[in-house]
Amino acid sequence: MKNILITGGAGFIGSHLVRHMVHKYPDYQIINLDLLTYAGNLENLKDIENLPNYTFVKADICDEAAIESVFTRFDINGVIHLAAESHVDRSITDPMSFVRTNVIGTVNLLNTAKKHWAGRDDVRFYHVSTDEVYGSLHDGGFFVETTPYDPQSPYSASKASSDHFVRAYGNTYKFPFVMSNCSNNYGPYQFPEKLLPLFIANIVKEKPLPVYGQGINVRDWLWVEDHAKAIDLIFHQGKEGETYNIGGNNEWRNIDLIHLLCKVMDKKLGRETGSAAKLITYVTDRAGHDMRYAIDASKLTNELGWEPSLQFEEGLEKTVDWYLANAEWIARVQSGAYQNYYLQQYGERY
Ligand code: NAD
Ligand code: DAU
């Protein structure tokens, strides 16, 4: 694999993956294709932008001509596809953008790759997906790779649809793919509309922490660099046509996680214990809020030897340290589209 197209490489997970790949594989050409929506930011990749094996292309995955031109120009023989609309709350107010990017964009990539890869056996398409396609767990148990799909939000419905298209291309055209479904990632460079970076930013400014519903929903949290390493492993060693679940084996009720975060923040900011927790504000629940996600990642561990590397408490401290040291990054990404979006949708609460 020499010329790898990573889509969505300016986003949260994509930027960690691009950094990992350009450093680990100096012989590969890594082409990062990203539309730079509100969630994509080239600042995330400043440290590697001048490396000889890295190229950035600003383009829309839905743009047939642009994708065609990238495949021709760089002789792409591997794709790792992350570009997506990724925020559940936004999918509730604007589902069509999710259909466009997540479904149509994915099928456009599949079509271009299929056309360019006819007759080649040195090619692979990796589709990065989410555990949310499996729906919501209520009574214990874990998502395994054979759990039936049961998406509950417009976001997860769009991701499920794209997953189905990838598998359908594998079945119908013998298109060479691998796929993974991962739990909630955390770490540096996450856009501050997702739980952890939003709450860190709000605690610094002593703004309310909007906990949806009763805060009893459960998520499984994974250090983002561990996700990047899992993708690398599956891309190179995963069996063709297979799906792998990726998770942190690290379930938290939102409210427990938020209390832990508050404690860490008080300590780091030198504030009195209990200061941050006073900002907790229970707000109207997310519509159709999935109760619990939990991943069984034993297939990935048993077949490819992957395990999460970081304990959550250590990862959370590292995450908090990064956001505190990069307050300007938060201010910049929060200043534009982000703020306007939330002010429009939700009023002054944010
Ligand atoms: P993100 O929102 O931080 O980044 C998405 C990136 O895609 C951005 O850089 C954005 O500019 C780009 N993009 C959006 N629309 C595009 C288009 N039409 N053309 C080209 N680029 C476009 O998302 P993330 O959290 O890094 O997630 C990346 C992928 O991983 C997504 O496919 C998501 O579904 C999946 N995933 C995320 C998580 C998580 O916890 N964040 C967990 C499992 C799976
Ligand atoms: O499970 C993987 C998914 O994790 C990814 O596919 C998504 O792209 C990613 O955004 C994430 O989805 P969530 O909806 O779980 O993440 P979010 O950070 O938005 O919310 C985490 C939990 O916290 C969820 O139960 C909703 C709750 N929440 C979130 C926000 C932003 C709040 O209580 N208040 C908030 O303000």
Coordinates of C-alpha atoms and ligand atoms in Angstrom, one line a residue:
M1 CA 0.0 0.0 0.0
K2 CA 1.7 3.2 -1.1
N3 CA -0.8 6.0 -1.9
I4 CA -3.4 6.2 0.8
L5 CA -6.3 8.5 0.7
I6 CA -7.6 9.4 4.2
T7 CA -10.9 11.3 4.1
G8 CA -11.8 13.6 6.9
G9 CA -8.2 13.9 8.0
A10 CA -8.6 17.4 9.4
G11 CA -11.2 16.3 11.9
F12 CA -10.8 14.9 15.3
I13 CA -10.0 11.2 14.7
G14 CA -8.7 11.8 11.2
S15 CA -6.0 14.2 12.4
H16 CA -4.7 11.6 14.9
L17 CA -4.8 8.9 12.2
V18 CA -3.0 11.1 9.6
R19 CA -0.3 12.0 12.1
H20 CA 0.2 8.4 13.1
M21 CA 0.4 7.2 9.5
V22 CA 2.8 9.8 8.1
H23 CA 5.2 9.2 11.0
K24 CA 5.0 5.4 11.0
Y25 CA 5.1 4.9 7.2
P26 CA 7.6 7.3 5.6
D27 CA 7.4 5.3 2.4
Y28 CA 3.7 5.9 2.0
Q29 CA 2.1 8.9 0.4
I30 CA -0.7 10.0 2.7
I31 CA -3.3 12.2 0.9
N32 CA -5.6 13.9 3.4
L33 CA -8.9 14.9 1.6
D34 CA -11.2 17.1 3.6
L35 CA -13.8 19.7 2.9
L36 CA -12.9 21.7 6.0
T37 CA -16.4 22.0 7.3
Y38 CA -17.0 23.6 10.8
A39 CA -15.5 20.4 12.2
G40 CA -12.3 20.2 10.1
N41 CA -9.3 22.3 10.9
L42 CA -5.9 22.3 9.4
E43 CA -4.4 23.7 12.6
N44 CA -4.8 20.1 13.9
L45 CA -2.0 19.1 11.6
K46 CA 0.4 22.0 11.7
D47 CA 3.2 19.8 13.1
I48 CA 3.2 17.5 10.0
E49 CA 2.1 19.8 7.2
N50 CA 5.5 20.1 5.7
L51 CA 6.5 16.4 5.7
P52 CA 7.3 15.1 2.2
N53 CA 4.9 12.1 2.4
Y54 CA 1.9 14.3 3.3
T55 CA -0.5 16.1 1.0
F56 CA -3.7 18.0 1.7
V57 CA -6.5 18.3 -0.8
K58 CA -9.6 20.4 0.0
A59 CA -12.5 18.7 -1.6
D60 CA -16.0 17.4 -1.0
I61 CA -16.4 13.6 -1.0
C62 CA -19.7 14.1 -2.8
D63 CA -17.9 15.9 -5.7
E64 CA -17.5 13.2 -8.4
A65 CA -15.0 15.1 -10.5
A66 CA -12.8 16.1 -7.5
I67 CA -12.6 12.5 -6.3
E68 CA -12.0 11.2 -9.8
S69 CA -9.1 13.6 -10.2
V70 CA -7.5 12.7 -6.8
F71 CA -7.6 9.0 -7.7
T72 CA -5.9 9.7 -11.1
R73 CA -3.4 12.2 -9.9
F74 CA -2.1 10.2 -6.9
D75 CA -2.8 6.6 -8.2
I76 CA -4.7 5.9 -5.0
N77 CA -4.5 2.2 -3.9
G78 CA -5.9 2.5 -0.4
V79 CA -8.7 4.5 1.1
I80 CA -9.4 5.0 4.8
H81 CA -12.7 6.8 4.9
L82 CA -13.6 8.9 7.9
A83 CA -15.2 12.1 6.4
A84 CA -18.6 12.4 7.8
E85 CA -21.1 14.6 9.6
S86 CA -20.5 13.2 13.1
H87 CA -22.6 15.0 15.7
V88 CA -25.9 13.4 16.8
D89 CA -27.4 16.7 17.9
R90 CA -26.9 18.3 14.5
S91 CA -28.4 15.2 12.8
I92 CA -31.6 15.8 14.7
T93 CA -32.0 19.4 13.4
D94 CA -30.5 18.8 9.9
P95 CA -30.8 15.2 8.8
M96 CA -30.3 15.9 5.1
S97 CA -26.7 17.0 5.5
F98 CA -26.0 13.6 7.1
V99 CA -27.6 11.8 4.2
R100 CA -25.6 13.8 1.7
T101 CA -22.2 13.4 3.3
N102 CA -22.5 10.1 5.0
V103 CA -24.5 8.2 2.4
I104 CA -24.0 9.9 -0.9
G105 CA -20.4 10.9 -0.2
T106 CA -19.5 7.3 0.8
V107 CA -21.2 5.8 -2.4
N108 CA -19.4 8.3 -4.5
L109 CA -16.1 7.2 -3.0
L110 CA -17.0 3.5 -3.5
N111 CA -17.9 4.2 -7.2
T112 CA -14.7 6.0 -8.0
A113 CA -12.5 3.3 -6.2
K114 CA -14.4 0.5 -7.9
K115 CA -13.8 2.1 -11.3
H116 CA -10.0 2.7 -10.7
W117 CA -9.4 -0.6 -9.0
A118 CA -10.9 -3.0 -11.6
G119 CA -8.5 -5.9 -12.0
R120 CA -6.1 -4.8 -9.2
D121 CA -5.3 -6.9 -6.1
D122 CA -3.1 -4.4 -4.2
V123 CA -6.1 -2.2 -3.1
R124 CA -8.3 -1.9 -0.1
F125 CA -11.1 0.4 1.1
Y126 CA -11.5 0.9 4.9
H127 CA -14.8 2.3 6.1
V128 CA -14.7 3.8 9.6
S129 CA -18.0 3.5 11.4
T130 CA -19.6 3.7 14.8
D131 CA -21.1 1.5 17.4
E132 CA -24.3 3.7 17.2
V133 CA -25.5 1.6 14.2
Y134 CA -26.3 -1.2 16.6
G135 CA -28.9 0.9 18.5
S136 CA -29.3 1.1 22.2
L137 CA -28.6 -1.5 24.9
H138 CA -30.9 -1.5 27.9
D139 CA -30.5 -4.7 29.8
G140 CA -26.8 -5.5 29.9
G141 CA -24.9 -7.3 27.1
F142 CA -22.5 -6.0 24.5
F143 CA -22.5 -5.2 20.8
V144 CA -20.7 -7.9 18.8
E145 CA -20.0 -7.8 15.1
T146 CA -23.1 -9.9 14.4
T147 CA -25.5 -7.7 16.5
P148 CA -28.3 -6.7 14.1
Y149 CA -28.3 -3.1 13.0
D150 CA -30.9 -0.9 14.8
P151 CA -30.0 2.7 14.3
Q152 CA -32.0 5.2 16.3
S153 CA -30.9 8.7 15.3
P154 CA -30.6 10.3 11.9
Y155 CA -26.8 10.2 12.4
S156 CA -26.7 6.5 13.1
A157 CA -29.2 5.8 10.3
S158 CA -26.9 7.5 7.9
K159 CA -23.8 5.7 9.1
A160 CA -25.7 2.3 9.0
S161 CA -26.8 3.1 5.5
S162 CA -23.2 3.8 4.5
D163 CA -22.0 0.5 6.2
H164 CA -24.7 -1.4 4.2
F165 CA -23.5 0.2 0.9
V166 CA -19.9 -0.8 1.6
R167 CA -20.9 -4.4 2.4
A168 CA -23.2 -4.4 -0.7
Y169 CA -20.3 -3.4 -2.9
G170 CA -18.2 -6.2 -1.3
N171 CA -21.0 -8.7 -2.1
T172 CA -22.1 -7.5 -5.5
Y173 CA -18.8 -6.4 -7.1
K174 CA -16.3 -8.3 -4.9
F175 CA -15.1 -4.9 -3.8
P176 CA -12.2 -5.3 -1.3
F177 CA -13.1 -3.7 2.0
V178 CA -12.7 -3.8 5.7
M179 CA -14.8 -2.0 8.3
S180 CA -14.8 -1.1 12.0
N181 CA -17.4 0.1 14.4
C182 CA -16.0 2.1 17.3
S183 CA -17.2 3.5 20.6
N184 CA -16.9 7.2 21.9
N185 CA -13.4 8.6 21.3
Y186 CA -11.8 11.2 23.6
G187 CA -8.6 13.2 23.5
P188 CA -7.1 16.4 22.0
Y189 CA -8.5 18.2 18.9
Q190 CA -12.2 17.1 19.4
F191 CA -14.5 19.8 18.3
P192 CA -16.0 21.5 21.4
E193 CA -19.6 20.6 20.8
K194 CA -19.0 17.0 22.0
L195 CA -19.4 16.2 25.7
L196 CA -15.8 16.3 27.0
P197 CA -14.3 19.3 25.2
L198 CA -17.6 21.3 25.6
F199 CA -17.7 20.7 29.3
I200 CA -13.9 21.4 29.8
A201 CA -14.4 24.8 28.0
N202 CA -17.5 25.6 30.0
I203 CA -15.9 24.8 33.3
V204 CA -12.9 27.1 32.5
K205 CA -15.4 29.9 31.8
E206 CA -17.7 28.9 34.7
K207 CA -20.6 28.4 32.3
P208 CA -23.4 25.9 32.9
L209 CA -22.7 22.2 32.1
P210 CA -25.9 21.0 30.2
V211 CA -26.5 17.4 31.2
Y212 CA -29.1 15.8 29.0
G213 CA -32.0 14.1 30.8
Q214 CA -30.9 12.6 34.1
G215 CA -27.4 11.9 33.0
I216 CA -27.8 8.2 33.3
N217 CA -27.0 7.3 29.7
V218 CA -23.9 5.1 29.4
R219 CA -21.0 5.4 26.9
D220 CA -17.8 3.4 26.4
W221 CA -14.8 5.8 26.1
L222 CA -11.6 5.1 24.1
W223 CA -8.4 7.2 23.9
V224 CA -8.4 8.5 20.3
E225 CA -4.8 7.4 19.6
D226 CA -5.8 3.8 20.5
H227 CA -8.5 4.1 17.8
A228 CA -5.8 5.3 15.3
K229 CA -3.6 2.3 16.1
A230 CA -6.5 -0.1 15.7
I231 CA -7.4 1.4 12.3
D232 CA -3.7 1.0 11.2
L233 CA -3.8 -2.6 12.3
I234 CA -7.1 -3.5 10.7
F235 CA -6.1 -1.7 7.5
H236 CA -3.0 -3.8 7.2
Q237 CA -4.0 -7.1 8.8
G238 CA -7.8 -7.2 8.9
K239 CA -9.4 -10.0 6.9
E240 CA -11.1 -8.8 3.7
G241 CA -14.8 -8.3 4.0
E242 CA -14.7 -8.4 7.8
T243 CA -15.9 -5.9 10.4
Y244 CA -14.2 -5.3 13.7
N245 CA -15.6 -3.7 16.8
I246 CA -13.3 -1.3 18.6
G247 CA -14.0 -0.2 22.2
G248 CA -12.3 0.9 25.4
N249 CA -13.9 -1.6 27.8
N250 CA -14.6 1.5 29.7
E251 CA -18.2 2.3 30.4
W252 CA -19.3 5.4 32.3
R253 CA -22.7 6.9 33.1
N254 CA -22.6 10.4 31.8
I255 CA -23.1 11.9 35.2
D256 CA -20.4 9.9 36.8
L257 CA -18.0 10.8 34.1
I258 CA -18.9 14.5 34.5
H259 CA -18.3 14.4 38.3
L260 CA -14.9 12.8 37.7
L261 CA -14.2 15.6 35.1
C262 CA -15.3 18.2 37.6
K263 CA -12.9 16.9 40.2
V264 CA -10.0 16.8 37.8
M265 CA -10.8 20.4 36.6
D266 CA -11.0 21.8 40.1
K267 CA -7.6 20.4 40.9
K268 CA -6.0 21.6 37.7
L269 CA -7.5 25.1 37.9
G270 CA -6.6 25.4 41.6
R271 CA -10.3 26.0 42.5
E272 CA -12.1 24.8 45.6
T273 CA -13.3 21.2 45.4
G274 CA -17.0 21.2 44.3
S275 CA -16.7 24.4 42.2
A276 CA -17.1 22.8 38.8
A277 CA -19.9 20.4 40.0
K278 CA -22.0 23.5 40.9
L279 CA -22.2 24.3 37.2
I280 CA -24.1 21.0 36.4
T281 CA -27.4 21.9 34.9
Y282 CA -30.0 19.2 33.9
V283 CA -31.5 20.2 30.6
T284 CA -34.1 18.6 28.3
D285 CA -33.0 15.2 27.1
R286 CA -31.7 14.7 23.5
A287 CA -34.6 13.4 21.4
G288 CA -34.4 9.6 21.1
H289 CA -31.3 9.5 23.3
D290 CA -29.7 6.0 23.2
M291 CA -29.4 4.7 26.7
R292 CA -26.3 2.6 26.6
Y293 CA -23.5 1.6 24.2
A294 CA -21.0 -1.1 25.1
I295 CA -18.6 -2.8 22.8
D296 CA -17.2 -6.3 22.9
A297 CA -13.8 -5.9 21.1
S298 CA -12.6 -9.5 21.6
K299 CA -12.5 -10.3 17.9
L300 CA -10.0 -7.5 17.4
T301 CA -8.0 -8.6 20.4
N302 CA -8.0 -12.3 19.7
E303 CA -7.4 -12.1 15.9
L304 CA -5.1 -9.0 15.7
G305 CA -3.7 -8.6 19.2
W306 CA -5.1 -5.0 19.7
E307 CA -5.8 -3.7 23.2
P308 CA -6.4 -0.2 24.5
S309 CA -3.2 1.2 25.9
L310 CA -4.3 3.9 28.3
Q311 CA -6.3 3.8 31.6
F312 CA -9.2 6.2 31.5
E313 CA -8.1 8.3 34.5
E314 CA -4.7 8.9 32.9
G315 CA -6.3 9.6 29.5
L316 CA -8.7 12.1 31.0
E317 CA -5.9 14.0 32.7
K318 CA -4.0 14.1 29.5
T319 CA -7.1 15.4 27.7
V320 CA -7.7 18.1 30.3
D321 CA -4.1 19.2 30.2
W322 CA -4.2 19.5 26.4
Y323 CA -7.4 21.6 26.3
L324 CA -6.1 23.9 29.1
A325 CA -2.8 24.4 27.3
N326 CA -4.6 25.0 24.0
A327 CA -7.3 27.5 25.1
E328 CA -6.6 29.5 21.9
W329 CA -7.5 26.5 19.8
I330 CA -10.8 26.2 21.5
A331 CA -11.5 30.0 21.2
R332 CA -10.7 29.9 17.5
V333 CA -12.9 26.9 16.7
Q334 CA -15.7 28.2 18.9
S335 CA -15.7 31.6 17.4
G336 CA -17.3 31.1 14.0
A337 CA -19.8 28.6 12.6
Y338 CA -20.0 26.8 15.9
Q339 CA -21.3 29.6 18.0
N340 CA -23.7 30.8 15.4
Y341 CA -25.1 27.3 14.9
Y342 CA -25.8 26.8 18.6
L343 CA -27.2 30.3 19.1
Q344 CA -29.5 29.7 16.2
Q345 CA -30.6 26.3 17.4
Y346 CA -30.7 26.6 21.1
G347 CA -30.6 30.3 22.0
E348 CA -28.3 31.7 24.7
R349 CA -28.0 28.5 26.7
Y350 CA -24.6 27.8 25.1
Ligands
NAD1 P1 -15.3 15.1 13.0 O1 -16.6 15.7 12.9 O2 -14.3 15.6 14.0 O3 -14.5 15.2 11.6 C1 -15.1 14.9 10.4 C2 -14.2 15.5 9.3 O4 -14.9 15.2 8.0 C3 -14.0 17.0 9.3 O5 -12.6 17.3 9.2 C4 -14.8 17.5 8.2 O6 -14.3 18.7 7.6 C5 -14.8 16.4 7.2 N1 -15.9 16.4 6.3 C6 -17.2 16.5 6.6 N2 -18.0 16.5 5.5 C7 -17.1 16.3 4.4 C8 -17.3 16.2 3.0 N3 -18.5 16.3 2.4 N4 -16.2 16.0 2.3 C9 -15.0 15.9 2.8 N5 -14.7 16.1 4.1 C10 -15.8 16.3 4.9 O7 -15.5 13.5 13.2 P2 -14.7 12.5 14.1 O8 -15.3 12.5 15.4 O9 -13.3 12.6 13.8 O10 -15.2 11.1 13.3 C11 -14.6 10.6 12.2 C12 -15.2 9.4 11.7 O11 -15.2 8.4 12.7 C13 -16.7 9.6 11.3 O12 -17.0 8.8 10.2 C14 -17.5 9.1 12.5 O13 -18.7 8.6 12.1 C15 -16.6 8.0 13.0 N6 -16.6 7.7 14.4 C16 -16.4 8.7 15.4 C17 -16.4 8.4 16.7 C18 -16.2 9.5 17.8 O14 -16.3 9.2 19.0 N7 -15.9 10.7 17.4 C19 -16.6 7.1 17.1 C20 -16.8 6.1 16.2 C21 -16.8 6.4 14.8
DAU2 O1 -20.4 6.0 20.1 C1 -19.7 6.6 19.0 C2 -20.2 8.0 18.8 O2 -19.8 8.8 19.8 C3 -19.7 8.6 17.4 O3 -20.2 7.8 16.4 C4 -20.2 10.0 17.3 O4 -19.6 10.6 16.1 C5 -19.7 10.8 18.5 O5 -20.1 12.2 18.4 C6 -20.2 10.2 19.8 O6 -21.6 10.3 19.9 P1 -22.3 10.7 21.2 O7 -23.6 11.2 20.9 O8 -22.2 9.6 22.2 O9 -21.3 11.9 21.8 P2 -21.6 13.2 22.5 O10 -20.2 13.7 23.0 O11 -22.4 14.2 21.7 O12 -22.4 12.8 23.8 C7 -21.9 11.9 24.7 C8 -23.0 11.7 25.8 O13 -23.2 12.9 26.5 C9 -24.4 11.4 25.2 O14 -25.1 10.5 26.0 C10 -25.1 12.8 25.2 C11 -24.5 13.4 26.4 N1 -24.4 14.9 26.3 C12 -23.7 15.4 25.3 C13 -23.6 16.8 25.1 C14 -22.9 17.4 23.9 C15 -24.9 15.7 27.4 O15 -25.4 15.2 28.4 N2 -24.7 17.1 27.2 C16 -24.1 17.7 26.2 O16 -24.0 18.9 26.1

